[in-house]
Amino acid sequence: QKAPEVTAIATADWPTPARRPADSRLDCAKLAEVFGVTLPPWRESLGPVVAALLATDGALPRH
């Protein structure tokens, strides 16, 4: 089976009913300010998440 080709496009080139920001990275400042919750940098969490997915054949663990 041939792998699909992925081509990068700008947000403006993909028409959707809702307007999307050009840069939509998650800003967690309000979460920390209101609830005192801080998330670790995504790079710190990536390894354990991938390991968990591989260990469970892609099924996400329930918390």
GROMACS .gro file of C-alpha atoms in nm:
model
   63
    1GLN     CA    1   0.000   0.000   0.000
    2LYS     CA    2   0.136   0.340  -0.099
    3ALA     CA    3   0.187   0.592   0.180
    4PRO     CA    4  -0.022   0.909   0.144
    5GLU     CA    5   0.155   1.226   0.038
    6VAL     CA    6   0.140   1.507   0.292
    7THR     CA    7   0.173   1.863   0.168
    8ALA     CA    8   0.202   2.161   0.399
    9ILE     CA    9  -0.046   2.443   0.337
   10ALA     CA   10  -0.127   2.771   0.507
   11THR     CA   11  -0.434   2.790   0.730
   12ALA     CA   12  -0.584   3.042   0.487
   13ASP     CA   13  -0.564   2.782   0.208
   14TRP     CA   14  -0.796   2.541   0.392
   15PRO     CA   15  -1.150   2.683   0.395
   16THR     CA   16  -1.346   2.619   0.714
   17PRO     CA   17  -1.659   2.783   0.860
   18ALA     CA   18  -1.463   2.901   1.166
   19ARG     CA   19  -1.175   3.145   1.149
   20ARG     CA   20  -0.851   2.989   1.271
   21PRO     CA   21  -0.547   3.172   1.409
   22ALA     CA   22  -0.225   3.143   1.209
   23ASP     CA   23  -0.042   3.030   1.524
   24SER     CA   24  -0.260   2.815   1.749
   25ARG     CA   25  -0.015   2.682   2.007
   26LEU     CA   26  -0.184   2.627   2.341
   27ASP     CA   27  -0.122   2.906   2.591
   28CYS     CA   28  -0.172   2.763   2.941
   29ALA     CA   29  -0.107   3.088   3.130
   30LYS     CA   30  -0.475   3.136   3.221
   31LEU     CA   31  -0.499   2.778   3.349
   32ALA     CA   32  -0.201   2.839   3.576
   33GLU     CA   33  -0.330   3.179   3.687
   34VAL     CA   34  -0.684   3.068   3.773
   35PHE     CA   35  -0.632   2.711   3.896
   36GLY     CA   36  -0.262   2.695   3.983
   37VAL     CA   37  -0.216   2.408   3.737
   38THR     CA   38   0.097   2.398   3.524
   39LEU     CA   39   0.159   2.152   3.247
   40PRO     CA   40   0.506   2.011   3.180
   41PRO     CA   41   0.670   2.102   2.850
   42TRP     CA   42   0.532   1.872   2.580
   43ARG     CA   43   0.876   1.732   2.502
   44GLU     CA   44   0.902   1.595   2.858
   45SER     CA   45   0.570   1.411   2.818
   46LEU     CA   46   0.617   1.283   2.464
   47GLY     CA   47   0.843   0.986   2.549
   48PRO     CA   48   0.620   0.841   2.823
   49VAL     CA   49   0.306   0.889   2.610
   50VAL     CA   50   0.460   0.714   2.309
   51ALA     CA   51   0.587   0.432   2.534
   52ALA     CA   52   0.237   0.389   2.682
   53LEU     CA   53   0.081   0.379   2.335
   54LEU     CA   54   0.332   0.121   2.216
   55ALA     CA   55   0.278  -0.091   2.527
   56THR     CA   56  -0.099  -0.094   2.477
   57ASP     CA   57  -0.102  -0.139   2.098
   58GLY     CA   58  -0.220   0.219   2.051
   59ALA     CA   59  -0.498   0.218   2.311
   60LEU     CA   60  -0.484   0.518   2.540
   61PRO     CA   61  -0.469   0.428   2.910
   62ARG     CA   62  -0.764   0.540   3.122
   63HIS     CA   63  -0.697   0.762   3.422
   0.00000   0.00000   0.00000
